Amino acid sequence: DAKTTQPNSMESNEEEPVHLPCNHSTISGTDYIHWYRQLPSQGPEYVIHGLTSNVNNRMASLAIAEDRKSSTLILHRATLRDAAVYYCILRGNAGNMLTFGGGTRLMVKP
Amino acid sequence: KAGVTQTPRYLIKTRGQQVTLSCSPISGHRSVSWYQQTPGQGLQFLFEYFSETQRNKGNFPGRFSGRQFSNSRSEMNVSTLELGDSALYLCASSRPQTSGILIDTQYFGPGTRLTVL
């Protein structure tokens, strides 16, 4: 699977929107962009995924650049519970596994 | 629906011993994957089992092994423990498609924290 690049950490204020960027310049045409997050002392959990079009679900929105070389996870109103490490992962035909990078540690201030 | 369960949650072993960790997937899920998480290396894929067969394997030594039972429950075993095996071991289950791109959502358990002294 192609590699992703994310900032090590970001800070946000509670109830403000958060934009978490991810660069994946070597993405292939069949790679899906997945986001998982890991809350403290828990296993990772699925957040959202997309291929080309922007996606929305109850947790977040995913904005995908037109050339697909970058994407942004958007939390519309950050809460303290959203403090976690967020992982951007590309998934293609390599198999049913996740290749995690370093992720972005999101800190939410009250 | 019950989530992925892992037992035990915490384990302390000494170097040279072996350990067996257990994972019960979500009902109906036939794929079980194992991951190791350490502060230095982050989250790394160990192996995946599907229908009692190892289907994918990460880059770990042969001391790390696993198996899956007919009810999809899985165990992983680490023999001749080393200090560097201290980690959080995570299990994830999914219901992968039988053909095409395997992009099913993975559901993780809380992990087993292994400490090797």
PDB file of C-alpha atoms in Angstrom:
ATOM      1  CA  ASP A   1       0.000   0.000   0.000  1.00  0.00           C
ATOM      2  CA  ALA A   2       1.146   3.559  -0.733  1.00  0.00           C
ATOM      3  CA  LYS A   3       2.490   5.745   2.046  1.00  0.00           C
ATOM      4  CA  THR A   4       0.685   8.595   3.797  1.00  0.00           C
ATOM      5  CA  THR A   5       2.075  11.673   5.548  1.00  0.00           C
ATOM      6  CA  GLN A   6       0.320  13.356   8.462  1.00  0.00           C
ATOM      7  CA  PRO A   7       1.325  16.045  10.965  1.00  0.00           C
ATOM      8  CA  ASN A   8       2.467  14.565  14.263  1.00  0.00           C
ATOM      9  CA  SER A   9       0.052  16.598  16.343  1.00  0.00           C
ATOM     10  CA  MET A  10      -2.670  19.219  16.178  1.00  0.00           C
ATOM     11  CA  GLU A  11      -4.585  21.232  18.725  1.00  0.00           C
ATOM     12  CA  SER A  12      -8.161  22.389  18.656  1.00  0.00           C
ATOM     13  CA  ASN A  13     -10.615  24.159  20.892  1.00  0.00           C
ATOM     14  CA  GLU A  14     -13.744  22.392  21.974  1.00  0.00           C
ATOM     15  CA  GLU A  15     -16.785  22.942  19.749  1.00  0.00           C
ATOM     16  CA  GLU A  16     -14.666  24.298  16.894  1.00  0.00           C
ATOM     17  CA  PRO A  17     -14.158  22.514  13.561  1.00  0.00           C
ATOM     18  CA  VAL A  18     -10.981  20.516  13.040  1.00  0.00           C
ATOM     19  CA  HIS A  19      -9.329  19.800   9.702  1.00  0.00           C
ATOM     20  CA  LEU A  20      -6.857  16.914   9.788  1.00  0.00           C
ATOM     21  CA  PRO A  21      -4.735  16.751   6.616  1.00  0.00           C
ATOM     22  CA  CYS A  22      -3.197  13.717   4.939  1.00  0.00           C
ATOM     23  CA  ASN A  23      -0.857  13.618   1.961  1.00  0.00           C
ATOM     24  CA  HIS A  24      -0.716  10.521  -0.227  1.00  0.00           C
ATOM     25  CA  SER A  25       1.014  11.585  -3.417  1.00  0.00           C
ATOM     26  CA  THR A  26       1.723   8.006  -4.568  1.00  0.00           C
ATOM     27  CA  ILE A  27      -1.875   6.843  -4.291  1.00  0.00           C
ATOM     28  CA  SER A  28      -2.965   4.453  -7.023  1.00  0.00           C
ATOM     29  CA  GLY A  29      -6.252   4.568  -8.850  1.00  0.00           C
ATOM     30  CA  THR A  30      -7.733   1.681  -6.884  1.00  0.00           C
ATOM     31  CA  ASP A  31      -6.627   2.796  -3.403  1.00  0.00           C
ATOM     32  CA  TYR A  32      -9.363   3.740  -0.984  1.00  0.00           C
ATOM     33  CA  ILE A  33      -8.633   6.390   1.660  1.00  0.00           C
ATOM     34  CA  HIS A  34      -9.567   5.205   5.142  1.00  0.00           C
ATOM     35  CA  TRP A  35      -9.445   7.003   8.460  1.00  0.00           C
ATOM     36  CA  TYR A  36      -9.281   5.298  11.824  1.00  0.00           C
ATOM     37  CA  ARG A  37      -8.782   6.821  15.231  1.00  0.00           C
ATOM     38  CA  GLN A  38      -7.485   5.452  18.502  1.00  0.00           C
ATOM     39  CA  LEU A  39      -8.850   6.882  21.702  1.00  0.00           C
ATOM     40  CA  PRO A  40      -6.673   6.583  24.820  1.00  0.00           C
ATOM     41  CA  SER A  41      -6.469   3.028  26.162  1.00  0.00           C
ATOM     42  CA  GLN A  42      -8.631   1.636  23.354  1.00  0.00           C
ATOM     43  CA  GLY A  43      -8.147  -0.163  20.070  1.00  0.00           C
ATOM     44  CA  PRO A  44      -8.477   1.811  16.832  1.00  0.00           C
ATOM     45  CA  GLU A  45     -11.957   2.469  15.482  1.00  0.00           C
ATOM     46  CA  TYR A  46     -13.151   3.135  11.966  1.00  0.00           C
ATOM     47  CA  VAL A  47     -14.101   6.716  11.169  1.00  0.00           C
ATOM     48  CA  ILE A  48     -14.764   7.060   7.451  1.00  0.00           C
ATOM     49  CA  HIS A  49     -13.509   6.088   4.013  1.00  0.00           C
ATOM     50  CA  GLY A  50     -13.782   7.267   0.426  1.00  0.00           C
ATOM     51  CA  LEU A  51     -12.444   6.787  -3.085  1.00  0.00           C
ATOM     52  CA  THR A  52     -12.951   9.952  -5.113  1.00  0.00           C
ATOM     53  CA  SER A  53     -15.978  11.882  -3.896  1.00  0.00           C
ATOM     54  CA  ASN A  54     -16.332  13.667  -0.596  1.00  0.00           C
ATOM     55  CA  VAL A  55     -18.069  11.577   2.056  1.00  0.00           C
ATOM     56  CA  ASN A  56     -20.093  12.374   5.149  1.00  0.00           C
ATOM     57  CA  ASN A  57     -21.202  10.224   8.039  1.00  0.00           C
ATOM     58  CA  ARG A  58     -22.344  10.796  11.597  1.00  0.00           C
ATOM     59  CA  MET A  59     -18.768  11.023  12.877  1.00  0.00           C
ATOM     60  CA  ALA A  60     -16.995  13.163  10.297  1.00  0.00           C
ATOM     61  CA  SER A  61     -16.596  14.322   6.712  1.00  0.00           C
ATOM     62  CA  LEU A  62     -13.872  13.357   4.301  1.00  0.00           C
ATOM     63  CA  ALA A  63     -12.774  15.829   1.653  1.00  0.00           C
ATOM     64  CA  ILE A  64     -10.675  14.326  -1.143  1.00  0.00           C
ATOM     65  CA  ALA A  65      -8.609  16.504  -3.469  1.00  0.00           C
ATOM     66  CA  GLU A  66      -9.449  16.311  -7.148  1.00  0.00           C
ATOM     67  CA  ASP A  67      -6.081  14.702  -7.975  1.00  0.00           C
ATOM     68  CA  ARG A  68      -6.513  12.388  -4.938  1.00  0.00           C
ATOM     69  CA  LYS A  69      -3.019  13.185  -3.697  1.00  0.00           C
ATOM     70  CA  SER A  70      -4.333  14.563  -0.448  1.00  0.00           C
ATOM     71  CA  SER A  71      -7.389  14.368   1.750  1.00  0.00           C
ATOM     72  CA  THR A  72      -8.758  16.074   4.841  1.00  0.00           C
ATOM     73  CA  LEU A  73     -10.762  14.612   7.683  1.00  0.00           C
ATOM     74  CA  ILE A  74     -13.173  17.169   9.067  1.00  0.00           C
ATOM     75  CA  LEU A  75     -14.655  17.020  12.542  1.00  0.00           C
ATOM     76  CA  HIS A  76     -17.377  19.648  12.476  1.00  0.00           C
ATOM     77  CA  ARG A  77     -17.480  20.368  16.219  1.00  0.00           C
ATOM     78  CA  ALA A  78     -14.648  18.874  18.223  1.00  0.00           C
ATOM     79  CA  THR A  79     -15.485  17.530  21.653  1.00  0.00           C
ATOM     80  CA  LEU A  80     -13.135  16.403  24.405  1.00  0.00           C
ATOM     81  CA  ARG A  81     -14.032  12.844  23.451  1.00  0.00           C
ATOM     82  CA  ASP A  82     -12.490  13.408  20.010  1.00  0.00           C
ATOM     83  CA  ALA A  83      -9.000  13.647  21.515  1.00  0.00           C
ATOM     84  CA  ALA A  84      -7.255  10.698  19.882  1.00  0.00           C
ATOM     85  CA  VAL A  85      -4.634   9.647  17.362  1.00  0.00           C
ATOM     86  CA  TYR A  86      -6.063   9.810  13.857  1.00  0.00           C
ATOM     87  CA  TYR A  87      -4.662   7.524  11.183  1.00  0.00           C
ATOM     88  CA  CYS A  88      -5.002   8.054   7.442  1.00  0.00           C
ATOM     89  CA  ILE A  89      -4.590   4.722   5.640  1.00  0.00           C
ATOM     90  CA  LEU A  90      -4.646   3.742   1.982  1.00  0.00           C
ATOM     91  CA  ARG A  91      -6.196   0.387   1.194  1.00  0.00           C
ATOM     92  CA  GLY A  92      -5.938  -1.318  -2.138  1.00  0.00           C
ATOM     93  CA  ASN A  93      -5.392  -4.845  -3.300  1.00  0.00           C
ATOM     94  CA  ALA A  94      -2.633  -5.745  -0.855  1.00  0.00           C
ATOM     95  CA  GLY A  95      -4.929  -7.716   1.388  1.00  0.00           C
ATOM     96  CA  ASN A  96      -7.324  -7.339   4.268  1.00  0.00           C
ATOM     97  CA  MET A  97      -4.903  -5.569   6.606  1.00  0.00           C
ATOM     98  CA  LEU A  98      -4.229  -2.018   7.704  1.00  0.00           C
ATOM     99  CA  THR A  99      -0.831  -0.372   7.300  1.00  0.00           C
ATOM    100  CA  PHE A 100      -0.638   2.306   9.973  1.00  0.00           C
ATOM    101  CA  GLY A 101       1.657   5.316   9.829  1.00  0.00           C
ATOM    102  CA  GLY A 102       2.403   7.578  12.743  1.00  0.00           C
ATOM    103  CA  GLY A 103      -0.960   9.313  12.702  1.00  0.00           C
ATOM    104  CA  THR A 104      -1.889  12.743  14.062  1.00  0.00           C
ATOM    105  CA  ARG A 105      -2.419  13.203  17.772  1.00  0.00           C
ATOM    106  CA  LEU A 106      -5.350  15.558  18.182  1.00  0.00           C
ATOM    107  CA  MET A 107      -5.586  17.469  21.438  1.00  0.00           C
ATOM    108  CA  VAL A 108      -8.857  19.227  22.254  1.00  0.00           C
ATOM    109  CA  LYS A 109      -8.817  22.087  24.730  1.00  0.00           C
ATOM    110  CA  PRO A 110     -11.914  22.941  26.772  1.00  0.00           C
TER     111      PRO A 110
ATOM    112  CA  LYS B   1     -24.044  -7.028  18.998  1.00  0.00           C
ATOM    113  CA  ALA B   2     -21.042  -7.787  21.199  1.00  0.00           C
ATOM    114  CA  GLY B   3     -17.724  -6.339  20.100  1.00  0.00           C
ATOM    115  CA  VAL B   4     -14.367  -8.013  19.732  1.00  0.00           C
ATOM    116  CA  THR B   5     -13.172  -9.450  23.012  1.00  0.00           C
ATOM    117  CA  GLN B   6      -9.619 -10.235  23.989  1.00  0.00           C
ATOM    118  CA  THR B   7      -8.313 -12.187  26.935  1.00  0.00           C
ATOM    119  CA  PRO B   8      -6.463 -11.658  29.089  1.00  0.00           C
ATOM    120  CA  ARG B   9      -6.349  -7.871  29.196  1.00  0.00           C
ATOM    121  CA  TYR B  10      -3.022  -7.765  31.024  1.00  0.00           C
ATOM    122  CA  LEU B  11      -0.206 -10.262  31.231  1.00  0.00           C
ATOM    123  CA  ILE B  12       3.249 -10.297  32.781  1.00  0.00           C
ATOM    124  CA  LYS B  13       5.791 -12.863  31.651  1.00  0.00           C
ATOM    125  CA  THR B  14       9.539 -13.325  31.936  1.00  0.00           C
ATOM    126  CA  ARG B  15      12.076 -13.680  29.155  1.00  0.00           C
ATOM    127  CA  GLY B  16      12.170 -17.115  27.589  1.00  0.00           C
ATOM    128  CA  GLN B  17       8.591 -18.006  28.469  1.00  0.00           C
ATOM    129  CA  GLN B  18       5.813 -18.393  25.956  1.00  0.00           C
ATOM    130  CA  VAL B  19       2.401 -16.781  25.919  1.00  0.00           C
ATOM    131  CA  THR B  20      -0.967 -17.386  24.284  1.00  0.00           C
ATOM    132  CA  LEU B  21      -3.460 -14.600  23.679  1.00  0.00           C
ATOM    133  CA  SER B  22      -7.076 -15.124  22.727  1.00  0.00           C
ATOM    134  CA  CYS B  23      -9.497 -13.190  20.542  1.00  0.00           C
ATOM    135  CA  SER B  24     -13.210 -13.678  19.963  1.00  0.00           C
ATOM    136  CA  PRO B  25     -14.446 -11.827  16.881  1.00  0.00           C
ATOM    137  CA  ILE B  26     -17.788 -10.201  16.348  1.00  0.00           C
ATOM    138  CA  SER B  27     -20.440 -12.798  15.593  1.00  0.00           C
ATOM    139  CA  GLY B  28     -20.522 -13.514  11.866  1.00  0.00           C
ATOM    140  CA  HIS B  29     -17.051 -12.171  11.198  1.00  0.00           C
ATOM    141  CA  ARG B  30     -14.740 -14.739   9.650  1.00  0.00           C
ATOM    142  CA  SER B  31     -11.527 -12.745   9.370  1.00  0.00           C
ATOM    143  CA  VAL B  32      -9.314 -12.095  12.380  1.00  0.00           C
ATOM    144  CA  SER B  33      -6.169  -9.990  12.218  1.00  0.00           C
ATOM    145  CA  TRP B  34      -3.529  -9.378  14.863  1.00  0.00           C
ATOM    146  CA  TYR B  35      -1.481  -6.222  15.362  1.00  0.00           C
ATOM    147  CA  GLN B  36       1.349  -5.281  17.682  1.00  0.00           C
ATOM    148  CA  GLN B  37       1.559  -1.739  19.047  1.00  0.00           C
ATOM    149  CA  THR B  38       4.720  -0.384  20.642  1.00  0.00           C
ATOM    150  CA  PRO B  39       5.816   3.204  21.338  1.00  0.00           C
ATOM    151  CA  GLY B  40       8.782   2.826  19.011  1.00  0.00           C
ATOM    152  CA  GLN B  41       7.285   0.991  16.037  1.00  0.00           C
ATOM    153  CA  GLY B  42       3.659   2.022  16.274  1.00  0.00           C
ATOM    154  CA  LEU B  43       0.945  -0.298  15.025  1.00  0.00           C
ATOM    155  CA  GLN B  44       2.247  -3.208  12.958  1.00  0.00           C
ATOM    156  CA  PHE B  45       0.339  -5.993  11.253  1.00  0.00           C
ATOM    157  CA  LEU B  46       1.207  -9.504  12.449  1.00  0.00           C
ATOM    158  CA  PHE B  47      -1.075 -11.840  10.523  1.00  0.00           C
ATOM    159  CA  GLU B  48      -4.607 -12.457   9.331  1.00  0.00           C
ATOM    160  CA  TYR B  49      -6.674 -15.614   9.512  1.00  0.00           C
ATOM    161  CA  PHE B  50      -9.711 -16.386   7.430  1.00  0.00           C
ATOM    162  CA  SER B  51     -11.619 -19.668   7.565  1.00  0.00           C
ATOM    163  CA  GLU B  52      -8.925 -21.230   9.745  1.00  0.00           C
ATOM    164  CA  THR B  53      -6.153 -20.407   7.248  1.00  0.00           C
ATOM    165  CA  GLN B  54      -3.455 -17.805   7.532  1.00  0.00           C
ATOM    166  CA  ARG B  55      -4.050 -15.540   4.586  1.00  0.00           C
ATOM    167  CA  ASN B  56      -1.593 -12.697   5.153  1.00  0.00           C
ATOM    168  CA  LYS B  57       1.500 -12.333   7.261  1.00  0.00           C
ATOM    169  CA  GLY B  58       3.498  -9.339   8.400  1.00  0.00           C
ATOM    170  CA  ASN B  59       7.237  -9.083   8.879  1.00  0.00           C
ATOM    171  CA  PHE B  60       7.676 -10.793  12.237  1.00  0.00           C
ATOM    172  CA  PRO B  61       9.914 -13.700  13.270  1.00  0.00           C
ATOM    173  CA  GLY B  62       8.638 -17.246  13.440  1.00  0.00           C
ATOM    174  CA  ARG B  63       8.316 -16.987  17.229  1.00  0.00           C
ATOM    175  CA  PHE B  64       5.010 -15.278  16.507  1.00  0.00           C
ATOM    176  CA  SER B  65       2.328 -17.671  15.362  1.00  0.00           C
ATOM    177  CA  GLY B  66      -1.399 -17.954  15.390  1.00  0.00           C
ATOM    178  CA  ARG B  67      -4.347 -20.096  14.574  1.00  0.00           C
ATOM    179  CA  GLN B  68      -8.050 -19.816  14.025  1.00  0.00           C
ATOM    180  CA  PHE B  69     -10.726 -22.238  15.100  1.00  0.00           C
ATOM    181  CA  SER B  70     -13.857 -23.297  13.259  1.00  0.00           C
ATOM    182  CA  ASN B  71     -15.929 -20.823  15.282  1.00  0.00           C
ATOM    183  CA  SER B  72     -13.602 -18.021  14.049  1.00  0.00           C
ATOM    184  CA  ARG B  73     -12.032 -17.490  17.457  1.00  0.00           C
ATOM    185  CA  SER B  74      -8.306 -16.957  17.176  1.00  0.00           C
ATOM    186  CA  GLU B  75      -5.242 -17.356  19.323  1.00  0.00           C
ATOM    187  CA  MET B  76      -1.777 -15.998  18.868  1.00  0.00           C
ATOM    188  CA  ASN B  77       1.301 -17.457  20.472  1.00  0.00           C
ATOM    189  CA  VAL B  78       4.679 -15.927  21.129  1.00  0.00           C
ATOM    190  CA  SER B  79       7.438 -18.332  22.095  1.00  0.00           C
ATOM    191  CA  THR B  80      10.784 -17.589  23.752  1.00  0.00           C
ATOM    192  CA  LEU B  81       9.693 -14.141  24.842  1.00  0.00           C
ATOM    193  CA  GLU B  82      12.106 -11.229  24.548  1.00  0.00           C
ATOM    194  CA  LEU B  83      12.002  -7.877  26.322  1.00  0.00           C
ATOM    195  CA  GLY B  84      11.136  -6.236  23.001  1.00  0.00           C
ATOM    196  CA  ASP B  85       7.925  -8.245  22.785  1.00  0.00           C
ATOM    197  CA  SER B  86       6.410  -6.026  25.467  1.00  0.00           C
ATOM    198  CA  ALA B  87       3.538  -4.383  23.654  1.00  0.00           C
ATOM    199  CA  LEU B  88      -0.177  -3.981  23.259  1.00  0.00           C
ATOM    200  CA  TYR B  89      -1.492  -6.803  21.091  1.00  0.00           C
ATOM    201  CA  LEU B  90      -4.646  -5.904  19.235  1.00  0.00           C
ATOM    202  CA  CYS B  91      -7.062  -8.180  17.499  1.00  0.00           C
ATOM    203  CA  ALA B  92      -9.426  -6.998  14.785  1.00  0.00           C
ATOM    204  CA  SER B  93     -12.255  -8.797  13.067  1.00  0.00           C
ATOM    205  CA  SER B  94     -13.952  -8.106   9.787  1.00  0.00           C
ATOM    206  CA  ARG B  95     -16.315  -9.693   7.338  1.00  0.00           C
ATOM    207  CA  PRO B  96     -14.276  -9.426   4.171  1.00  0.00           C
ATOM    208  CA  GLN B  97     -15.764  -9.726   0.762  1.00  0.00           C
ATOM    209  CA  THR B  98     -15.053 -13.043  -0.881  1.00  0.00           C
ATOM    210  CA  SER B  99     -13.887 -11.400  -4.067  1.00  0.00           C
ATOM    211  CA  GLY B 100     -12.731  -8.045  -5.299  1.00  0.00           C
ATOM    212  CA  ILE B 101     -10.977  -5.397  -3.244  1.00  0.00           C
ATOM    213  CA  LEU B 102     -10.748  -6.314   0.433  1.00  0.00           C
ATOM    214  CA  ILE B 103     -11.700  -3.081   2.121  1.00  0.00           C
ATOM    215  CA  ASP B 104     -13.997  -4.196   4.867  1.00  0.00           C
ATOM    216  CA  THR B 105     -14.039  -2.222   8.065  1.00  0.00           C
ATOM    217  CA  GLN B 106     -11.882  -3.687  10.799  1.00  0.00           C
ATOM    218  CA  TYR B 107     -13.315  -3.757  14.313  1.00  0.00           C
ATOM    219  CA  PHE B 108     -10.692  -3.772  17.023  1.00  0.00           C
ATOM    220  CA  GLY B 109     -10.757  -5.215  20.499  1.00  0.00           C
ATOM    221  CA  PRO B 110      -9.335  -3.419  23.533  1.00  0.00           C
ATOM    222  CA  GLY B 111      -6.044  -5.302  23.309  1.00  0.00           C
ATOM    223  CA  THR B 112      -3.886  -7.397  25.611  1.00  0.00           C
ATOM    224  CA  ARG B 113      -1.083  -5.526  27.333  1.00  0.00           C
ATOM    225  CA  LEU B 114       1.922  -7.896  27.532  1.00  0.00           C
ATOM    226  CA  THR B 115       4.858  -7.005  29.731  1.00  0.00           C
ATOM    227  CA  VAL B 116       8.016  -9.089  29.486  1.00  0.00           C
ATOM    228  CA  LEU B 117      10.414  -8.825  32.424  1.00  0.00           C
TER     229      LEU B 117
END
